[in-house]
CSV table of C-alpha atoms in Angstrom, one decimal:
chain,number,residue,atom,x,y,z
A,1,PRO,CA,20.6,-9.8,-29.9
A,2,PRO,CA,20.7,-6.4,-30.6
A,3,GLU,CA,18.5,-5.5,-27.1
A,4,LEU,CA,21.4,-6.8,-25.1
A,5,LEU,CA,23.8,-4.9,-27.4
A,6,SER,CA,22.0,-1.7,-26.6
A,7,ARG,CA,21.0,-1.8,-23.1
A,8,ARG,CA,23.0,0.8,-20.8
A,9,ALA,CA,22.1,-0.8,-17.4
A,10,LYS,CA,22.1,-4.4,-15.8
A,11,GLY,CA,18.5,-4.0,-14.0
A,12,THR,CA,17.9,-4.8,-10.2
A,13,PRO,CA,16.7,-7.3,-8.5
A,14,ASP,CA,13.7,-5.8,-7.6
A,15,CYS,CA,11.4,-7.9,-9.7
A,16,PHE,CA,12.6,-11.3,-8.1
A,17,VAL,CA,12.0,-9.5,-4.4
A,18,VAL,CA,8.5,-8.6,-5.8
A,19,GLU,CA,8.1,-12.3,-6.8
A,20,LEU,CA,9.2,-13.3,-3.6
A,21,PHE,CA,7.1,-11.0,-1.6
A,22,GLU,CA,4.1,-11.7,-3.3
A,23,ALA,CA,4.7,-15.6,-3.5
A,24,ASN,CA,5.0,-15.7,0.6
A,25,ARG,CA,2.8,-12.7,2.1
A,26,LYS,CA,1.1,-14.9,4.4
A,27,VAL,CA,4.4,-16.6,5.6
A,28,ILE,CA,5.9,-13.3,5.9
A,29,ARG,CA,3.0,-11.8,7.7
A,30,ASP,CA,2.8,-14.8,10.0
A,31,PHE,CA,6.6,-14.8,10.6
A,32,LEU,CA,6.8,-10.9,11.5
A,33,ALA,CA,3.5,-11.1,13.7
A,34,ASP,CA,4.8,-13.8,15.7
A,35,GLY,CA,8.7,-12.8,16.0
A,36,LEU,CA,10.8,-11.1,18.4
A,37,LEU,CA,10.7,-7.7,16.8
A,38,SER,CA,6.8,-7.7,17.4
A,39,SER,CA,7.4,-9.2,20.7
A,40,HIS,CA,9.8,-6.7,22.1
A,41,GLY,CA,7.8,-3.8,20.5
A,42,ILE,CA,10.3,-2.8,17.5
A,43,LEU,CA,7.9,-3.7,15.0
A,44,ASP,CA,4.4,-2.3,14.8
A,45,ARG,CA,2.6,-5.5,14.4
A,46,ASP,CA,-0.8,-3.7,12.7
A,47,ALA,CA,1.1,-1.5,10.4
A,48,ALA,CA,3.2,-4.5,9.1
A,49,ALA,CA,-0.1,-6.6,8.6
A,50,ASN,CA,-1.4,-3.5,6.9
A,51,LEU,CA,1.3,-3.7,4.2
A,52,LEU,CA,1.1,-7.2,3.4
A,53,LYS,CA,-2.7,-7.0,2.8
A,54,GLU,CA,-3.0,-9.9,0.3
A,55,ASP,CA,-5.5,-8.1,-1.9
A,56,GLU,CA,-3.0,-5.1,-2.2
A,57,PRO,CA,-0.5,-4.8,-5.1
A,58,VAL,CA,2.7,-4.1,-4.3
A,59,ARG,CA,3.4,-0.2,-4.8
A,60,GLY,CA,6.5,1.9,-4.0
A,61,LEU,CA,9.2,0.5,-1.6
A,62,SER,CA,7.4,-0.5,1.4
A,63,TYR,CA,7.9,-4.5,0.5
A,64,TRP,CA,11.5,-3.6,0.7
A,65,ARG,CA,10.8,-2.3,4.0
A,66,ILE,CA,9.5,-5.5,4.9
A,67,MET,CA,11.8,-7.9,3.2
A,68,MET,CA,14.5,-6.2,5.3
A,69,LEU,CA,12.5,-6.8,8.5
A,70,THR,CA,12.0,-10.3,7.4
A,71,ASP,CA,15.6,-10.5,7.1
A,72,VAL,CA,16.4,-9.0,10.4
A,73,GLU,CA,14.0,-11.5,12.1
A,74,ALA,CA,15.4,-14.4,10.6
A,75,TRP,CA,18.9,-13.3,11.9
A,76,LEU,CA,17.6,-12.9,15.2
A,77,GLN,CA,15.8,-16.1,15.2
A,78,THR,CA,18.8,-18.1,14.1
A,79,ILE,CA,20.8,-16.1,17.1
A,80,ARG,CA,18.2,-17.2,19.9
A,81,ARG,CA,18.2,-20.7,18.7
A,82,ARG,CA,22.2,-21.1,18.7
A,83,PHE,CA,22.2,-19.3,22.5
A,84,ALA,CA,19.3,-21.6,23.4
A,85,ALA,CA,21.5,-24.5,21.9
A,86,SER,CA,24.6,-23.8,24.2
């Protein structure tokens, strides 16, 4: 189609990440609130909960920060399980 032939950029995964964020806010909020980053004082639990309010639309890039923290939390929990299993 002409739209594809005339485009100048491939786009970004932002739309997909926003969809993941929106669809999983409660899971992400609970995961971070009960996680290792929070329990060790690395993550401000209240600030994260504020960014994850379910009635707030995604604005700016704060959702990227939350998704990166979620990635780190998942990695930490994986490492902890591996050491616990040894």
